[in-house]
Amino acid sequence: MEKLKSMVPDALKEVMTRDLVDPERCVCGKNKDAALDAKQKGNRCFSTADFSGALTFYSQALILAPFDARDKDKNLVSVLYVNRAVVLYKLGFKIECLRDCNRALQISPGYAKAWYWRGKINASSENYEDAMADLHVANLMETSLGGKRQIEGEMKILQVQFTRTSGSSTQHDENIFRISDEPHEGKVKSIVMPHKGRGMASTGEIPPSYLVHSEEPYAAVILKNCRDRYCHYCFNELPVDVVPCSSCAIPRYCSEHCQLKAGGGRTRNNLEEVGLHVEVPIEIENHIRKVASENGEENILEHFPEHRHECLDANWPAVLPHEVVLAGQVVVKSLVQRRDLVEIKALDLSYSYTELAVEVKLELCIYAIVLLVCLQHSLSLELPVNPYFLHQVIIIMCQIRLNSMAIIRMKSSDLNAPQNPHRKFSSSEGASASTIEQVSVGQAIYAVGSLFNHSCRPNIHAYFLARTLFIRTTELVEAGCSLELSYGPQVGQWNCQDRLKFLEEKYYFQCQCRSCSVVNLSDLVLSAFHCVHPHCSGIVLDTFDIKSETDKLKQSRHAGDIYSLEPYVQVEKLGDLYAGELDHSALEKSYSSLRASVGYCLKCGSRCDLQSSRLMVSKALGNIKRLRDEIARKELSSSLLSKALESLDQLRKMLHAYNKSIAEAEDSIAQAFCFIGEVQGAMEHCKSSIQILEKLYSPDHVVIGYELVKLLSIQLSLGDVAAGETLNRLCIIFEHHYGSHAAVVFPYLRSFKREARKLCEVEDS
């Protein structure tokens, strides 16, 4: 460690850290002038009825405005909240408008304009009692005669609409999930396994879709490319009324709840400073206190404020890699939990420092030095940059590299709306395949969740609600069986060689799961060629596939394993891939005869000219890629679509029927047909793609569920009553992997169910 440290000159350390911690060089701090400039731009947009532009500039101004800045005689932040509330009112965002009015009043309880607009939004939501109270307070706070006359006019109009029915302010659930099922922790235990180290296993038989574990992160950080779109604490998508940190310009939050939990500042002012010009009834005074008080803060005070040490006039939290920022959270939490603030303790997780290249070790050493210096500034502590502290920080960064999890959000690429619960599907509006994309939005360390080992054919499924990790079984798990999830690559997604390479380079282990040790037909057909005889369904392997599958046979023979195919890849499930059962002795014999050369059919032994086949396949895939590129640019020529269809025919002739490239080409052409409104053709190609993927994965794999979303959206656009059957299958798959949380992870399922039900009613009538 000393040798690595000595390789970093002191002058370089000073240069590296000066720009990261010097307040004079900070570009992430609050800036009143920039906030006022953004406010003026928002005002100009509002005056021309460009409410979307005004919303953008007012939100930008809120992020930049210092909490104590004044705009004439008012608090600048409260003025901006009210301005944005008015824009949200104009755009029809009632709940968001009410929340911004409340935020302004929590800062400036005597702000008449905030009370006025709160009354307006409550009146439009038929919360007449609250609306009358709001306007009454606004009238008391308003000092100008013109303003009082306007408010009194609104109160007269409202009095006509007012009824004896007690109204109440609209309440909004601030991303707090109410989970109906609890994990059954007694079903799992920590074990030590040969070649894998620590892991988790079942203590008894566990049925499918069983919630075996849930956990909050030890530390979590948002990815840089997601900072403008996702909450920096719960990682949910940001609403239009984004809440900034009150002390710096880095984080954005979806609510005050997340802001306070992250340590992003408070907004409460002293209510005793509210000046009332006249004596008010006690119920009105209570109304003011109720609205202008922050709720739930008491339950947050004990929570570790992971952003607070980053929330200073410094650039390092925004500039350093997110893994280093995450390591900073772990270091600070370790210091706080130990309470002595003089010792860092690495996590009780595995790490692979010795396997790292020298240049990687030097990089980690540099980052450790920089992080310690930055934390010295943030915590005002003398954290010594000595071998012990450096060693602990480097180990923490190694543990993060090896054990951290990507927090995933499901996102639809169809902006027209599977995510819009009010979407109407009709063929008259054209069609678009609703594709689901898994987006990595954050990185987190889970103390127990990190202990689950990897398998390329996992028996558990991990997903996230807000920051919380949930793990469910995807199949029946026998007592004593290892519970394993996928670290990324799975059977059906990548071939064996690519999976092994990825896992070794990223996680420093040679995968020995059954799918990487025993021959399975999914790996065989994933990138296989077609036999030269059109009616032969045999597999023709390329060089790399031959090598990886032969290595499996060698490992199996060395281990004394019985050469039996796994249940999920039995030959009969792949149609007439072979005539009758294929035993491993026959397969091994085929391999033995092909070790000297490549390109022979494993069924009939015919030779395929792979060199010319590769060229033709490459040309065909190039046309398919150009098709995808044009669709992404929202432009598509009929000539390119024709070429893509010809290329698909070429791929069907040259590649095995279950080659994944054909499935991807079918999917691309389905999207092209959707783009031009040829819904029937889109549906047929989408079905063909799914049929192939079912062979590569399994019919109930979660990936098939994602693909069924595409098919279902097309069927609903077409008015096909078969959408009901597709929906039922989709719901079964999602509930199998997400349990009672399926409707939370995929909120548009309700919309799909409603539309499918309408189709069935039309068919019955």
mmCIF file of N, CA and C in Angstrom, residues 412 414-426 429-434 713-714 716-717 751-752 754-755 758:
data_model
loop_
_atom_site.group_PDB
_atom_site.id
_atom_site.type_symbol
_atom_site.label_atom_id
_atom_site.label_comp_id
_atom_site.label_asym_id
_atom_site.label_seq_id
_atom_site.Cartn_x
_atom_site.Cartn_y
_atom_site.Cartn_z
ATOM 1 N N SER A 412 -41.176 2.122 -20.627
ATOM 2 C CA SER A 412 -41.733 1.789 -21.930
ATOM 3 C C SER A 412 -41.223 2.764 -22.975
ATOM 4 N N ASP A 414 -42.745 3.188 -25.763
ATOM 5 C CA ASP A 414 -43.919 3.741 -26.434
ATOM 6 C C ASP A 414 -44.402 4.930 -25.630
ATOM 7 N N LEU A 415 -44.038 6.124 -26.045
ATOM 8 C CA LEU A 415 -44.366 7.319 -25.280
ATOM 9 C C LEU A 415 -45.859 7.645 -25.330
ATOM 10 N N ASN A 416 -46.590 6.995 -26.229
ATOM 11 C CA ASN A 416 -48.008 7.294 -26.323
ATOM 12 C C ASN A 416 -48.821 6.660 -25.222
ATOM 13 N N ALA A 417 -48.203 5.673 -24.584
ATOM 14 C CA ALA A 417 -48.810 5.312 -23.337
ATOM 15 C C ALA A 417 -49.047 3.947 -22.841
ATOM 16 N N PRO A 418 -48.323 2.912 -22.863
ATOM 17 C CA PRO A 418 -48.805 1.953 -21.915
ATOM 18 C C PRO A 418 -48.688 2.526 -20.532
ATOM 19 N N GLN A 419 -47.822 3.551 -20.332
ATOM 20 C CA GLN A 419 -47.702 4.137 -19.005
ATOM 21 C C GLN A 419 -48.809 5.164 -18.741
ATOM 22 N N ASN A 420 -49.629 5.462 -19.734
ATOM 23 C CA ASN A 420 -50.752 6.367 -19.535
ATOM 24 C C ASN A 420 -52.001 5.538 -19.283
ATOM 25 N N PRO A 421 -52.548 5.558 -18.073
ATOM 26 C CA PRO A 421 -53.678 4.691 -17.761
ATOM 27 C C PRO A 421 -54.945 5.057 -18.516
ATOM 28 N N HIS A 422 -54.980 6.218 -19.183
ATOM 29 C CA HIS A 422 -56.185 6.640 -19.885
ATOM 30 C C HIS A 422 -56.065 6.435 -21.394
ATOM 31 N N ARG A 423 -55.066 5.702 -21.845
ATOM 32 C CA ARG A 423 -54.867 5.524 -23.272
ATOM 33 C C ARG A 423 -56.000 4.714 -23.892
ATOM 34 N N LYS A 424 -56.429 5.108 -25.077
ATOM 35 C CA LYS A 424 -57.417 4.358 -25.834
ATOM 36 C C LYS A 424 -56.710 3.715 -27.020
ATOM 37 N N PHE A 425 -56.919 2.417 -27.211
ATOM 38 C CA PHE A 425 -56.280 1.702 -28.294
ATOM 39 C C PHE A 425 -57.261 1.604 -29.459
ATOM 40 N N SER A 426 -56.834 2.032 -30.627
ATOM 41 C CA SER A 426 -57.680 1.875 -31.806
ATOM 42 C C SER A 426 -56.799 1.850 -33.035
ATOM 43 N N GLU A 429 -55.708 5.189 -34.988
ATOM 44 C CA GLU A 429 -54.605 6.066 -34.593
ATOM 45 C C GLU A 429 -53.257 5.489 -34.978
ATOM 46 N N GLY A 430 -53.264 4.383 -35.750
ATOM 47 C CA GLY A 430 -52.024 3.692 -36.033
ATOM 48 C C GLY A 430 -51.687 2.792 -34.877
ATOM 49 N N ALA A 431 -50.518 2.246 -34.852
ATOM 50 C CA ALA A 431 -50.145 1.351 -33.758
ATOM 51 C C ALA A 431 -48.667 1.490 -33.488
ATOM 52 N N SER A 432 -48.303 1.157 -32.286
ATOM 53 C CA SER A 432 -46.884 1.115 -31.942
ATOM 54 C C SER A 432 -46.692 0.039 -30.903
ATOM 55 N N ALA A 433 -45.671 -0.754 -31.069
ATOM 56 C CA ALA A 433 -45.410 -1.837 -30.130
ATOM 57 C C ALA A 433 -44.851 -1.254 -28.840
ATOM 58 N N SER A 434 -45.510 -1.543 -27.742
ATOM 59 C CA SER A 434 -45.080 -1.025 -26.444
ATOM 60 C C SER A 434 -43.949 -1.895 -25.914
ATOM 61 N N SER A 713 -50.129 -4.909 -26.940
ATOM 62 C CA SER A 713 -50.419 -3.549 -27.399
ATOM 63 C C SER A 713 -50.810 -3.543 -28.874
ATOM 64 N N ILE A 714 -50.189 -4.420 -29.670
ATOM 65 C CA ILE A 714 -50.545 -4.515 -31.092
ATOM 66 C C ILE A 714 -51.938 -5.103 -31.244
ATOM 67 N N LEU A 716 -54.413 -5.009 -29.144
ATOM 68 C CA LEU A 716 -55.410 -4.033 -28.731
ATOM 69 C C LEU A 716 -55.605 -2.962 -29.799
ATOM 70 N N SER A 717 -54.527 -2.556 -30.458
ATOM 71 C CA SER A 717 -54.645 -1.596 -31.552
ATOM 72 C C SER A 717 -55.453 -2.179 -32.702
ATOM 73 N N SER A 751 -54.835 -0.674 -17.376
ATOM 74 C CA SER A 751 -55.347 -0.148 -18.641
ATOM 75 C C SER A 751 -55.508 -1.265 -19.655
ATOM 76 N N PHE A 752 -54.520 -2.162 -19.717
ATOM 77 C CA PHE A 752 -54.610 -3.299 -20.633
ATOM 78 C C PHE A 752 -55.826 -4.164 -20.309
ATOM 79 N N ARG A 754 -58.591 -3.299 -18.833
ATOM 80 C CA ARG A 754 -59.827 -2.591 -19.168
ATOM 81 C C ARG A 754 -60.113 -2.681 -20.665
ATOM 82 N N GLU A 755 -59.100 -2.462 -21.489
ATOM 83 C CA GLU A 755 -59.292 -2.503 -22.934
ATOM 84 C C GLU A 755 -59.587 -3.912 -23.427
ATOM 85 N N LYS A 758 -63.184 -4.780 -22.746
ATOM 86 C CA LYS A 758 -64.095 -4.163 -23.707
ATOM 87 C C LYS A 758 -64.170 -4.973 -25.001
#
